[in-house]
JSON list of C-alpha atoms in Angstrom, two decimals:
[
{"chain": "A", "resi": 1, "resn": "MET", "atom": "CA", "xyz": [69.82, -57.76, -40.35]},
{"chain": "A", "resi": 2, "resn": "ALA", "atom": "CA", "xyz": [70.57, -61.40, -39.52]},
{"chain": "A", "resi": 3, "resn": "ASN", "atom": "CA", "xyz": [67.14, -62.48, -40.73]},
{"chain": "A", "resi": 4, "resn": "ALA", "atom": "CA", "xyz": [67.50, -60.41, -43.91]},
{"chain": "A", "resi": 5, "resn": "PHE", "atom": "CA", "xyz": [70.70, -62.32, -44.72]},
{"chain": "A", "resi": 6, "resn": "GLY", "atom": "CA", "xyz": [69.05, -65.69, -44.07]},
{"chain": "A", "resi": 7, "resn": "CYS", "atom": "CA", "xyz": [70.61, -66.14, -40.65]},
{"chain": "A", "resi": 8, "resn": "VAL", "atom": "CA", "xyz": [69.45, -66.54, -37.07]},
{"chain": "A", "resi": 9, "resn": "ALA", "atom": "CA", "xyz": [71.20, -65.48, -33.85]},
{"chain": "A", "resi": 10, "resn": "SER", "atom": "CA", "xyz": [71.25, -67.41, -30.57]},
{"chain": "A", "resi": 11, "resn": "ALA", "atom": "CA", "xyz": [73.18, -67.81, -27.30]},
{"chain": "A", "resi": 12, "resn": "LYS", "atom": "CA", "xyz": [74.60, -70.83, -25.48]},
{"chain": "A", "resi": 13, "resn": "ASP", "atom": "CA", "xyz": [76.96, -71.95, -22.69]},
{"chain": "A", "resi": 14, "resn": "VAL", "atom": "CA", "xyz": [75.82, -69.41, -20.10]},
{"chain": "A", "resi": 15, "resn": "GLU", "atom": "CA", "xyz": [78.08, -69.88, -17.08]},
{"chain": "A", "resi": 16, "resn": "ARG", "atom": "CA", "xyz": [79.15, -68.25, -13.85]},
{"chain": "A", "resi": 17, "resn": "THR", "atom": "CA", "xyz": [82.83, -67.28, -13.67]},
{"chain": "A", "resi": 18, "resn": "GLU", "atom": "CA", "xyz": [84.92, -65.88, -10.83]},
{"chain": "A", "resi": 19, "resn": "THR", "atom": "CA", "xyz": [84.20, -62.30, -11.87]},
{"chain": "A", "resi": 20, "resn": "GLY", "atom": "CA", "xyz": [80.77, -62.44, -13.54]},
{"chain": "A", "resi": 21, "resn": "TYR", "atom": "CA", "xyz": [78.54, -64.21, -16.05]},
{"chain": "A", "resi": 22, "resn": "ARG", "atom": "CA", "xyz": [79.70, -65.35, -19.50]},
{"chain": "A", "resi": 23, "resn": "ALA", "atom": "CA", "xyz": [77.74, -66.47, -22.58]},
{"chain": "A", "resi": 24, "resn": "ILE", "atom": "CA", "xyz": [78.57, -67.39, -26.17]},
{"chain": "A", "resi": 25, "resn": "GLY", "atom": "CA", "xyz": [76.58, -65.86, -29.05]},
{"chain": "A", "resi": 26, "resn": "GLN", "atom": "CA", "xyz": [76.33, -67.47, -32.49]},
{"chain": "A", "resi": 27, "resn": "VAL", "atom": "CA", "xyz": [75.04, -66.52, -35.92]},
{"chain": "A", "resi": 28, "resn": "ARG", "atom": "CA", "xyz": [73.93, -69.49, -38.04]},
{"chain": "A", "resi": 29, "resn": "ARG", "atom": "CA", "xyz": [72.70, -69.83, -41.60]},
{"chain": "A", "resi": 30, "resn": "MET", "atom": "CA", "xyz": [69.07, -70.93, -41.70]},
{"chain": "A", "resi": 31, "resn": "ASP", "atom": "CA", "xyz": [69.52, -73.18, -44.75]},
{"chain": "A", "resi": 32, "resn": "THR", "atom": "CA", "xyz": [72.59, -75.15, -43.65]},
{"chain": "A", "resi": 33, "resn": "GLY", "atom": "CA", "xyz": [72.85, -74.50, -39.90]},
{"chain": "A", "resi": 34, "resn": "ALA", "atom": "CA", "xyz": [76.50, -73.53, -40.35]},
{"chain": "A", "resi": 35, "resn": "VAL", "atom": "CA", "xyz": [77.93, -71.13, -37.74]},
{"chain": "A", "resi": 36, "resn": "ILE", "atom": "CA", "xyz": [79.28, -68.05, -39.54]},
{"chain": "A", "resi": 37, "resn": "CYS", "atom": "CA", "xyz": [80.17, -65.99, -36.48]},
{"chain": "A", "resi": 38, "resn": "GLU", "atom": "CA", "xyz": [80.69, -66.49, -32.76]},
{"chain": "A", "resi": 39, "resn": "ALA", "atom": "CA", "xyz": [81.31, -64.01, -29.94]},
{"chain": "A", "resi": 40, "resn": "GLU", "atom": "CA", "xyz": [81.42, -63.77, -26.16]},
{"chain": "A", "resi": 41, "resn": "GLY", "atom": "CA", "xyz": [79.17, -61.68, -23.92]},
{"chain": "A", "resi": 42, "resn": "PHE", "atom": "CA", "xyz": [80.09, -60.86, -20.32]},
{"chain": "A", "resi": 43, "resn": "VAL", "atom": "CA", "xyz": [78.46, -59.13, -17.33]},
{"chain": "A", "resi": 44, "resn": "GLY", "atom": "CA", "xyz": [81.00, -58.31, -14.62]},
{"chain": "A", "resi": 45, "resn": "ASP", "atom": "CA", "xyz": [80.39, -58.19, -10.88]},
{"chain": "A", "resi": 46, "resn": "ASP", "atom": "CA", "xyz": [82.17, -54.82, -10.83]},
{"chain": "A", "resi": 47, "resn": "GLU", "atom": "CA", "xyz": [79.57, -53.13, -13.08]},
{"chain": "A", "resi": 48, "resn": "ARG", "atom": "CA", "xyz": [77.70, -50.48, -11.14]},
{"chain": "A", "resi": 49, "resn": "THR", "atom": "CA", "xyz": [74.43, -51.09, -13.00]},
{"chain": "A", "resi": 50, "resn": "TRP", "atom": "CA", "xyz": [74.47, -54.89, -12.74]},
{"chain": "A", "resi": 51, "resn": "SER", "atom": "CA", "xyz": [76.29, -55.69, -9.47]},
{"chain": "A", "resi": 52, "resn": "LYS", "atom": "CA", "xyz": [73.09, -55.77, -7.40]},
{"chain": "A", "resi": 53, "resn": "ARG", "atom": "CA", "xyz": [70.69, -57.16, -10.03]},
{"chain": "A", "resi": 54, "resn": "ASP", "atom": "CA", "xyz": [69.08, -60.61, -9.76]},
{"chain": "A", "resi": 55, "resn": "GLU", "atom": "CA", "xyz": [70.97, -63.60, -11.15]},
{"chain": "A", "resi": 56, "resn": "TYR", "atom": "CA", "xyz": [68.44, -64.27, -13.95]},
{"chain": "A", "resi": 57, "resn": "ALA", "atom": "CA", "xyz": [68.83, -60.69, -15.19]},
{"chain": "A", "resi": 58, "resn": "LYS", "atom": "CA", "xyz": [72.63, -60.97, -15.29]},
{"chain": "A", "resi": 59, "resn": "ARG", "atom": "CA", "xyz": [72.43, -64.27, -17.18]},
{"chain": "A", "resi": 60, "resn": "ALA", "atom": "CA", "xyz": [69.97, -62.76, -19.66]},
{"chain": "A", "resi": 61, "resn": "MET", "atom": "CA", "xyz": [72.14, -59.67, -20.21]},
{"chain": "A", "resi": 62, "resn": "ALA", "atom": "CA", "xyz": [75.20, -61.84, -20.84]},
{"chain": "A", "resi": 63, "resn": "GLN", "atom": "CA", "xyz": [73.22, -63.62, -23.59]},
{"chain": "A", "resi": 64, "resn": "THR", "atom": "CA", "xyz": [71.99, -60.32, -25.01]},
{"chain": "A", "resi": 65, "resn": "ARG", "atom": "CA", "xyz": [75.52, -58.94, -25.22]},
{"chain": "A", "resi": 66, "resn": "ALA", "atom": "CA", "xyz": [76.84, -62.15, -26.77]},
{"chain": "A", "resi": 67, "resn": "ILE", "atom": "CA", "xyz": [74.14, -62.15, -29.48]},
{"chain": "A", "resi": 68, "resn": "SER", "atom": "CA", "xyz": [74.61, -58.42, -30.14]},
{"chain": "A", "resi": 69, "resn": "ARG", "atom": "CA", "xyz": [78.39, -58.78, -30.50]},
{"chain": "A", "resi": 70, "resn": "ALA", "atom": "CA", "xyz": [78.08, -61.81, -32.79]},
{"chain": "A", "resi": 71, "resn": "CYS", "atom": "CA", "xyz": [75.63, -59.97, -35.06]},
{"chain": "A", "resi": 72, "resn": "ARG", "atom": "CA", "xyz": [77.83, -56.86, -35.08]},
{"chain": "A", "resi": 73, "resn": "SER", "atom": "CA", "xyz": [80.87, -58.87, -36.10]},
{"chain": "A", "resi": 74, "resn": "ALA", "atom": "CA", "xyz": [78.96, -60.47, -38.98]},
{"chain": "A", "resi": 75, "resn": "PHE", "atom": "CA", "xyz": [76.92, -57.52, -40.25]},
{"chain": "A", "resi": 76, "resn": "ALA", "atom": "CA", "xyz": [78.69, -54.29, -39.18]},
{"chain": "A", "resi": 77, "resn": "PHE", "atom": "CA", "xyz": [79.55, -53.61, -42.82]},
{"chain": "A", "resi": 78, "resn": "VAL", "atom": "CA", "xyz": [75.84, -53.00, -43.52]},
{"chain": "A", "resi": 79, "resn": "VAL", "atom": "CA", "xyz": [75.89, -49.92, -41.25]},
{"chain": "A", "resi": 80, "resn": "THR", "atom": "CA", "xyz": [78.66, -48.22, -43.23]},
{"chain": "A", "resi": 81, "resn": "MET", "atom": "CA", "xyz": [76.89, -49.11, -46.48]},
{"chain": "A", "resi": 82, "resn": "MET", "atom": "CA", "xyz": [73.82, -47.24, -45.19]},
{"chain": "A", "resi": 83, "resn": "ASP", "atom": "CA", "xyz": [75.87, -44.14, -44.34]},
{"chain": "A", "resi": 84, "resn": "ALA", "atom": "CA", "xyz": [79.66, -43.77, -44.60]},
{"chain": "A", "resi": 85, "resn": "GLY", "atom": "CA", "xyz": [79.58, -41.34, -41.67]},
{"chain": "A", "resi": 86, "resn": "LEU", "atom": "CA", "xyz": [78.20, -43.89, -39.23]},
{"chain": "A", "resi": 87, "resn": "GLU", "atom": "CA", "xyz": [80.50, -45.70, -36.79]},
{"chain": "A", "resi": 88, "resn": "THR", "atom": "CA", "xyz": [80.20, -49.35, -35.73]},
{"chain": "A", "resi": 89, "resn": "THR", "atom": "CA", "xyz": [81.92, -49.10, -32.33]},
{"chain": "A", "resi": 90, "resn": "PRO", "atom": "CA", "xyz": [79.44, -50.04, -29.55]},
{"chain": "A", "resi": 91, "resn": "ALA", "atom": "CA", "xyz": [78.59, -47.13, -27.23]},
{"chain": "A", "resi": 92, "resn": "GLU", "atom": "CA", "xyz": [79.73, -49.04, -24.14]},
{"chain": "A", "resi": 93, "resn": "GLU", "atom": "CA", "xyz": [83.24, -49.34, -25.64]},
{"chain": "A", "resi": 94, "resn": "VAL", "atom": "CA", "xyz": [83.65, -45.59, -26.23]},
{"chain": "A", "resi": 95, "resn": "PRO", "atom": "CA", "xyz": [85.59, -43.74, -23.47]},
{"chain": "A", "resi": 96, "resn": "GLN", "atom": "CA", "xyz": [83.64, -41.22, -21.42]},
{"chain": "A", "resi": 97, "resn": "ASP", "atom": "CA", "xyz": [85.49, -38.28, -23.05]},
{"chain": "A", "resi": 98, "resn": "GLY", "atom": "CA", "xyz": [85.52, -39.87, -26.51]},
{"chain": "A", "resi": 99, "resn": "PHE", "atom": "CA", "xyz": [88.52, -41.00, -28.52]},
{"chain": "A", "resi": 100, "resn": "ALA", "atom": "CA", "xyz": [91.70, -38.91, -28.52]},
{"chain": "A", "resi": 101, "resn": "ASP", "atom": "CA", "xyz": [91.71, -38.47, -32.31]},
{"chain": "A", "resi": 102, "resn": "ALA", "atom": "CA", "xyz": [88.07, -37.38, -32.50]},
{"chain": "A", "resi": 103, "resn": "PRO", "atom": "CA", "xyz": [87.54, -33.82, -33.83]},
{"chain": "A", "resi": 104, "resn": "ARG", "atom": "CA", "xyz": [86.90, -31.28, -31.08]},
{"chain": "A", "resi": 105, "resn": "PRO", "atom": "CA", "xyz": [84.09, -28.71, -31.31]},
{"chain": "A", "resi": 106, "resn": "VAL", "atom": "CA", "xyz": [85.22, -25.23, -32.29]},
{"chain": "A", "resi": 107, "resn": "ALA", "atom": "CA", "xyz": [85.02, -22.82, -29.37]},
{"chain": "A", "resi": 108, "resn": "TYR", "atom": "CA", "xyz": [82.86, -19.72, -29.79]},
{"chain": "A", "resi": 109, "resn": "LYS", "atom": "CA", "xyz": [84.81, -16.48, -30.21]},
{"chain": "A", "resi": 110, "resn": "ARG", "atom": "CA", "xyz": [83.30, -13.17, -29.21]},
{"chain": "A", "resi": 111, "resn": "PRO", "atom": "CA", "xyz": [83.48, -10.62, -32.06]},
{"chain": "A", "resi": 112, "resn": "THR", "atom": "CA", "xyz": [86.14, -7.93, -31.46]},
{"chain": "A", "resi": 113, "resn": "THR", "atom": "CA", "xyz": [84.22, -5.15, -33.26]},
{"chain": "A", "resi": 114, "resn": "PRO", "atom": "CA", "xyz": [81.09, -4.01, -31.34]},
{"chain": "A", "resi": 115, "resn": "ALA", "atom": "CA", "xyz": [77.83, -3.75, -33.22]},
{"chain": "A", "resi": 116, "resn": "PRO", "atom": "CA", "xyz": [76.77, -0.17, -34.16]},
{"chain": "A", "resi": 117, "resn": "ARG", "atom": "CA", "xyz": [74.35, 1.48, -31.77]},
{"chain": "A", "resi": 118, "resn": "ALA", "atom": "CA", "xyz": [70.90, 2.49, -32.96]},
{"chain": "A", "resi": 119, "resn": "THR", "atom": "CA", "xyz": [70.19, 6.23, -33.33]},
{"chain": "A", "resi": 120, "resn": "ASP", "atom": "CA", "xyz": [66.95, 8.18, -33.08]},
{"chain": "A", "resi": 121, "resn": "GLU", "atom": "CA", "xyz": [66.60, 8.03, -36.87]},
{"chain": "A", "resi": 122, "resn": "ASP", "atom": "CA", "xyz": [66.61, 4.23, -36.74]},
{"chain": "A", "resi": 123, "resn": "VAL", "atom": "CA", "xyz": [63.72, 4.09, -34.25]},
{"chain": "A", "resi": 124, "resn": "ILE", "atom": "CA", "xyz": [60.27, 3.46, -35.75]},
{"chain": "A", "resi": 125, "resn": "ASP", "atom": "CA", "xyz": [57.07, 4.04, -33.77]},
{"chain": "A", "resi": 126, "resn": "VAL", "atom": "CA", "xyz": [54.97, 0.89, -33.78]},
{"chain": "A", "resi": 127, "resn": "VAL", "atom": "CA", "xyz": [51.41, 0.63, -32.48]},
{"chain": "A", "resi": 128, "resn": "ALA", "atom": "CA", "xyz": [51.20, -2.45, -30.33]},
{"chain": "A", "resi": 129, "resn": "GLU", "atom": "CA", "xyz": [48.40, -4.86, -31.18]},
{"chain": "A", "resi": 130, "resn": "ARG", "atom": "CA", "xyz": [46.95, -7.24, -28.63]},
{"chain": "A", "resi": 131, "resn": "VAL", "atom": "CA", "xyz": [47.51, -10.82, -29.66]},
{"chain": "A", "resi": 132, "resn": "GLU", "atom": "CA", "xyz": [45.21, -13.38, -28.11]},
{"chain": "A", "resi": 133, "resn": "PRO", "atom": "CA", "xyz": [47.04, -16.58, -27.14]},
{"chain": "A", "resi": 134, "resn": "LYS", "atom": "CA", "xyz": [45.95, -19.59, -29.11]},
{"chain": "A", "resi": 135, "resn": "ALA", "atom": "CA", "xyz": [44.90, -22.74, -27.36]},
{"chain": "A", "resi": 136, "resn": "PRO", "atom": "CA", "xyz": [47.54, -25.47, -27.73]},
{"chain": "A", "resi": 137, "resn": "ILE", "atom": "CA", "xyz": [46.74, -28.19, -30.23]},
{"chain": "A", "resi": 138, "resn": "ARG", "atom": "CA", "xyz": [46.56, -31.50, -28.44]},
{"chain": "A", "resi": 139, "resn": "LYS", "atom": "CA", "xyz": [46.96, -34.66, -30.44]},
{"chain": "A", "resi": 140, "resn": "LYS", "atom": "CA", "xyz": [45.05, -37.67, -29.25]},
{"chain": "A", "resi": 141, "resn": "GLN", "atom": "CA", "xyz": [47.54, -40.34, -28.30]},
{"chain": "A", "resi": 142, "resn": "ARG", "atom": "CA", "xyz": [46.70, -44.05, -28.34]},
{"chain": "A", "resi": 143, "resn": "VAL", "atom": "CA", "xyz": [47.42, -45.32, -24.82]},
{"chain": "A", "resi": 144, "resn": "ALA", "atom": "CA", "xyz": [47.58, -48.98, -23.92]},
{"chain": "A", "resi": 145, "resn": "ALA", "atom": "CA", "xyz": [45.20, -49.56, -21.02]},
{"chain": "A", "resi": 146, "resn": "MET", "atom": "CA", "xyz": [45.80, -52.17, -18.34]},
{"chain": "A", "resi": 147, "resn": "GLU", "atom": "CA", "xyz": [43.34, -55.01, -18.84]},
{"chain": "A", "resi": 148, "resn": "GLU", "atom": "CA", "xyz": [40.42, -54.54, -16.44]},
{"chain": "A", "resi": 149, "resn": "GLY", "atom": "CA", "xyz": [40.78, -56.66, -13.32]},
{"chain": "A", "resi": 150, "resn": "ALA", "atom": "CA", "xyz": [44.11, -58.07, -14.54]},
{"chain": "A", "resi": 151, "resn": "ASP", "atom": "CA", "xyz": [46.78, -56.48, -12.37]},
{"chain": "A", "resi": 152, "resn": "TRP", "atom": "CA", "xyz": [49.14, -59.34, -11.55]},
{"chain": "A", "resi": 153, "resn": "GLN", "atom": "CA", "xyz": [47.77, -62.61, -12.90]},
{"chain": "A", "resi": 154, "resn": "THR", "atom": "CA", "xyz": [49.10, -66.07, -12.11]},
{"chain": "A", "resi": 155, "resn": "ALA", "atom": "CA", "xyz": [50.17, -68.15, -15.11]},
{"chain": "A", "resi": 156, "resn": "ARG", "atom": "CA", "xyz": [52.36, -71.07, -16.16]},
{"chain": "A", "resi": 157, "resn": "PHE", "atom": "CA", "xyz": [55.19, -70.32, -18.58]},
{"chain": "A", "resi": 158, "resn": "ILE", "atom": "CA", "xyz": [55.35, -72.84, -21.45]},
{"chain": "A", "resi": 159, "resn": "LYS", "atom": "CA", "xyz": [57.94, -71.37, -23.82]},
{"chain": "A", "resi": 160, "resn": "GLY", "atom": "CA", "xyz": [59.25, -68.10, -25.22]},
{"chain": "A", "resi": 161, "resn": "ASN", "atom": "CA", "xyz": [60.77, -66.81, -28.42]},
{"chain": "A", "resi": 162, "resn": "ARG", "atom": "CA", "xyz": [62.70, -63.83, -29.70]},
{"chain": "A", "resi": 163, "resn": "GLN", "atom": "CA", "xyz": [62.63, -62.24, -33.16]},
{"chain": "A", "resi": 164, "resn": "ASP", "atom": "CA", "xyz": [64.58, -59.35, -34.73]},
{"chain": "A", "resi": 165, "resn": "LYS", "atom": "CA", "xyz": [62.18, -57.37, -36.94]},
{"chain": "A", "resi": 166, "resn": "THR", "atom": "CA", "xyz": [62.06, -54.23, -39.07]},
{"chain": "A", "resi": 167, "resn": "SER", "atom": "CA", "xyz": [59.18, -51.74, -38.99]},
{"chain": "A", "resi": 168, "resn": "LYS", "atom": "CA", "xyz": [57.53, -50.24, -42.08]},
{"chain": "A", "resi": 169, "resn": "ALA", "atom": "CA", "xyz": [59.63, -47.13, -41.48]},
{"chain": "A", "resi": 170, "resn": "GLY", "atom": "CA", "xyz": [62.81, -49.24, -41.71]},
{"chain": "A", "resi": 171, "resn": "LYS", "atom": "CA", "xyz": [63.61, -49.17, -37.99]},
{"chain": "A", "resi": 172, "resn": "SER", "atom": "CA", "xyz": [64.99, -52.38, -36.48]},
{"chain": "A", "resi": 173, "resn": "TYR", "atom": "CA", "xyz": [63.60, -53.70, -33.20]},
{"chain": "A", "resi": 174, "resn": "THR", "atom": "CA", "xyz": [63.36, -56.94, -31.20]},
{"chain": "A", "resi": 175, "resn": "GLN", "atom": "CA", "xyz": [60.09, -58.63, -30.26]},
{"chain": "A", "resi": 176, "resn": "TRP", "atom": "CA", "xyz": [59.79, -61.25, -27.52]},
{"chain": "A", "resi": 177, "resn": "GLY", "atom": "CA", "xyz": [56.88, -63.68, -27.17]},
{"chain": "A", "resi": 178, "resn": "ALA", "atom": "CA", "xyz": [55.74, -65.70, -24.17]},
{"chain": "A", "resi": 179, "resn": "PHE", "atom": "CA", "xyz": [53.42, -68.70, -24.57]},
{"chain": "A", "resi": 180, "resn": "VAL", "atom": "CA", "xyz": [51.58, -68.92, -21.24]},
{"chain": "A", "resi": 181, "resn": "GLU", "atom": "CA", "xyz": [48.60, -70.58, -19.59]},
{"chain": "A", "resi": 182, "resn": "ILE", "atom": "CA", "xyz": [46.89, -67.85, -17.60]},
{"chain": "A", "resi": 183, "resn": "GLU", "atom": "CA", "xyz": [45.01, -69.22, -14.62]},
{"chain": "A", "resi": 184, "resn": "GLY", "atom": "CA", "xyz": [41.26, -69.15, -15.32]},
{"chain": "A", "resi": 185, "resn": "SER", "atom": "CA", "xyz": [41.69, -69.16, -19.13]},
{"chain": "A", "resi": 186, "resn": "GLU", "atom": "CA", "xyz": [40.57, -72.14, -21.20]},
{"chain": "A", "resi": 187, "resn": "LYS", "atom": "CA", "xyz": [43.61, -72.18, -23.48]},
{"chain": "A", "resi": 188, "resn": "ALA", "atom": "CA", "xyz": [47.19, -70.93, -23.64]},
{"chain": "A", "resi": 189, "resn": "GLU", "atom": "CA", "xyz": [48.04, -67.83, -25.65]},
{"chain": "A", "resi": 190, "resn": "TRP", "atom": "CA", "xyz": [51.01, -65.89, -27.02]},
{"chain": "A", "resi": 191, "resn": "LEU", "atom": "CA", "xyz": [51.67, -62.50, -25.45]},
{"chain": "A", "resi": 192, "resn": "ASN", "atom": "CA", "xyz": [54.21, -60.26, -27.18]},
{"chain": "A", "resi": 193, "resn": "THR", "atom": "CA", "xyz": [56.38, -57.35, -26.01]},
{"chain": "A", "resi": 194, "resn": "ILE", "atom": "CA", "xyz": [59.14, -55.10, -27.36]},
{"chain": "A", "resi": 195, "resn": "ASN", "atom": "CA", "xyz": [60.21, -54.00, -23.86]},
{"chain": "A", "resi": 196, "resn": "ARG", "atom": "CA", "xyz": [63.82, -55.19, -23.51]},
{"chain": "A", "resi": 197, "resn": "GLU", "atom": "CA", "xyz": [63.68, -55.64, -19.73]},
{"chain": "A", "resi": 198, "resn": "VAL", "atom": "CA", "xyz": [60.54, -57.80, -20.02]},
{"chain": "A", "resi": 199, "resn": "GLY", "atom": "CA", "xyz": [62.16, -59.69, -22.90]},
{"chain": "A", "resi": 200, "resn": "GLU", "atom": "CA", "xyz": [65.28, -60.47, -20.89]},
{"chain": "A", "resi": 201, "resn": "THR", "atom": "CA", "xyz": [63.06, -61.90, -18.16]},
{"chain": "A", "resi": 202, "resn": "ILE", "atom": "CA", "xyz": [61.38, -64.16, -20.76]},
{"chain": "A", "resi": 203, "resn": "ASP", "atom": "CA", "xyz": [64.82, -65.34, -21.92]},
{"chain": "A", "resi": 204, "resn": "ALA", "atom": "CA", "xyz": [65.67, -66.44, -18.37]},
{"chain": "A", "resi": 205, "resn": "LEU", "atom": "CA", "xyz": [62.43, -68.33, -17.61]},
{"chain": "A", "resi": 206, "resn": "GLU", "atom": "CA", "xyz": [62.26, -72.12, -17.52]},
{"chain": "A", "resi": 207, "resn": "LYS", "atom": "CA", "xyz": [59.51, -74.30, -19.03]},
{"chain": "A", "resi": 208, "resn": "GLY", "atom": "CA", "xyz": [56.68, -74.98, -16.57]},
{"chain": "A", "resi": 209, "resn": "GLU", "atom": "CA", "xyz": [57.74, -72.16, -14.22]},
{"chain": "A", "resi": 210, "resn": "ASN", "atom": "CA", "xyz": [55.00, -70.29, -12.34]},
{"chain": "A", "resi": 211, "resn": "VAL", "atom": "CA", "xyz": [54.95, -66.58, -13.17]},
{"chain": "A", "resi": 212, "resn": "LEU", "atom": "CA", "xyz": [53.04, -63.41, -12.40]},
{"chain": "A", "resi": 213, "resn": "LEU", "atom": "CA", "xyz": [52.24, -61.17, -15.36]},
{"chain": "A", "resi": 214, "resn": "GLN", "atom": "CA", "xyz": [50.43, -57.99, -16.35]},
{"chain": "A", "resi": 215, "resn": "VAL", "atom": "CA", "xyz": [48.55, -57.55, -19.63]},
{"chain": "A", "resi": 216, "resn": "THR", "atom": "CA", "xyz": [47.72, -54.34, -21.52]},
{"chain": "A", "resi": 217, "resn": "VAL", "atom": "CA", "xyz": [45.13, -53.96, -24.27]},
{"chain": "A", "resi": 218, "resn": "ASP", "atom": "CA", "xyz": [45.38, -51.51, -27.19]},
{"chain": "A", "resi": 219, "resn": "ASP", "atom": "CA", "xyz": [44.05, -51.26, -30.77]},
{"chain": "A", "resi": 220, "resn": "TYR", "atom": "CA", "xyz": [46.35, -54.11, -31.83]},
{"chain": "A", "resi": 221, "resn": "GLY", "atom": "CA", "xyz": [45.30, -56.60, -29.14]},
{"chain": "A", "resi": 222, "resn": "ARG", "atom": "CA", "xyz": [46.73, -57.92, -25.88]},
{"chain": "A", "resi": 223, "resn": "LYS", "atom": "CA", "xyz": [50.36, -57.16, -25.00]},
{"chain": "A", "resi": 224, "resn": "LEU", "atom": "CA", "xyz": [52.64, -58.34, -22.20]},
{"chain": "A", "resi": 225, "resn": "ALA", "atom": "CA", "xyz": [53.42, -55.37, -19.94]},
{"chain": "A", "resi": 226, "resn": "ALA", "atom": "CA", "xyz": [55.36, -57.13, -17.17]},
{"chain": "A", "resi": 227, "resn": "ILE", "atom": "CA", "xyz": [56.32, -60.63, -16.06]},
{"chain": "A", "resi": 228, "resn": "ARG", "atom": "CA", "xyz": [58.21, -62.08, -13.10]},
{"chain": "A", "resi": 229, "resn": "THR", "atom": "CA", "xyz": [58.68, -65.41, -11.40]},
{"chain": "A", "resi": 230, "resn": "ALA", "atom": "CA", "xyz": [56.16, -66.47, -8.75]},
{"chain": "A", "resi": 231, "resn": "ASP", "atom": "CA", "xyz": [56.94, -68.73, -5.81]},
{"chain": "A", "resi": 232, "resn": "VAL", "atom": "CA", "xyz": [53.26, -69.46, -5.22]},
{"chain": "A", "resi": 233, "resn": "PRO", "atom": "CA", "xyz": [51.28, -72.56, -6.33]},
{"chain": "A", "resi": 234, "resn": "THR", "atom": "CA", "xyz": [48.56, -72.14, -8.96]},
{"chain": "A", "resi": 235, "resn": "LYS", "atom": "CA", "xyz": [44.92, -72.96, -8.19]},
{"chain": "A", "resi": 236, "resn": "HIS", "atom": "CA", "xyz": [45.33, -76.21, -10.13]},
{"chain": "A", "resi": 237, "resn": "GLU", "atom": "CA", "xyz": [48.21, -77.23, -7.86]},
{"chain": "A", "resi": 238, "resn": "GLU", "atom": "CA", "xyz": [46.28, -76.22, -4.72]},
{"chain": "A", "resi": 239, "resn": "LYS", "atom": "CA", "xyz": [43.29, -78.27, -5.85]},
{"chain": "A", "resi": 240, "resn": "ALA", "atom": "CA", "xyz": [45.53, -81.29, -6.52]},
{"chain": "A", "resi": 241, "resn": "THR", "atom": "CA", "xyz": [47.02, -80.91, -3.02]},
{"chain": "A", "resi": 242, "resn": "GLU", "atom": "CA", "xyz": [43.54, -80.80, -1.47]},
{"chain": "A", "resi": 243, "resn": "LEU", "atom": "CA", "xyz": [42.53, -83.99, -3.30]},
{"chain": "A", "resi": 244, "resn": "ALA", "atom": "CA", "xyz": [45.71, -85.70, -2.16]},
{"chain": "A", "resi": 245, "resn": "ASP", "atom": "CA", "xyz": [45.02, -84.70, 1.48]},
{"chain": "A", "resi": 246, "resn": "ASP", "atom": "CA", "xyz": [41.50, -86.17, 1.28]},
{"chain": "A", "resi": 247, "resn": "ASP", "atom": "CA", "xyz": [42.97, -89.54, 0.39]},
{"chain": "A", "resi": 248, "resn": "ILE", "atom": "CA", "xyz": [44.94, -89.76, 3.65]},
{"chain": "A", "resi": 249, "resn": "PRO", "atom": "CA", "xyz": [42.99, -91.88, 6.20]},
{"chain": "A", "resi": 250, "resn": "PHE", "atom": "CA", "xyz": [42.72, -90.56, 9.75]}
]
């Protein structure tokens, strides 16, 4: 929605507070750079889902919530224009039992008058016919296969990006991209993903950081299936270390 209105969303000022992680989300106009909306995202230490997660994941989620809230504040009116029956309250802000003024479902009432019983005149003799079960129709699904011999590959992270897109069917989704130099490849390449957990990891990576990644291949090309930080030197770094050791006189 932000892109459709000529805007772009981003996050800044990610910081650790006494009770969690805080980030500021902004929506800017692409033509002038003016900030039209700003909001705060927060991940608390008391959250059951996030209390034991890694620091990079908490920082990334704080940014995600900040961007989401900023976009909602600026473009929530579009949702009600699409359908007047839709609500714009985020799911995480709705109480477990719903709001007090929400309409309650009508309880089922058993009919007081019993249904009439069938008599002998109502019974019709039917000759049973054997029905052969039909084999289930199986649709061939396109499955992304893990690239042969890839498993976890060592690479150097150069930069990443994030784009909010809309499919041909009108469904909104977010695509992340990682520009990486995979060890053994002659040139760097972009690997894309729409997996939110993988995307949040990309958001938290630093330029030049060593990573381990997995790649899948489908009809549309190579996709990023998983990525995580790696505390191991690349072959280029090992080779440089060996050359440096050879220069030491003994």
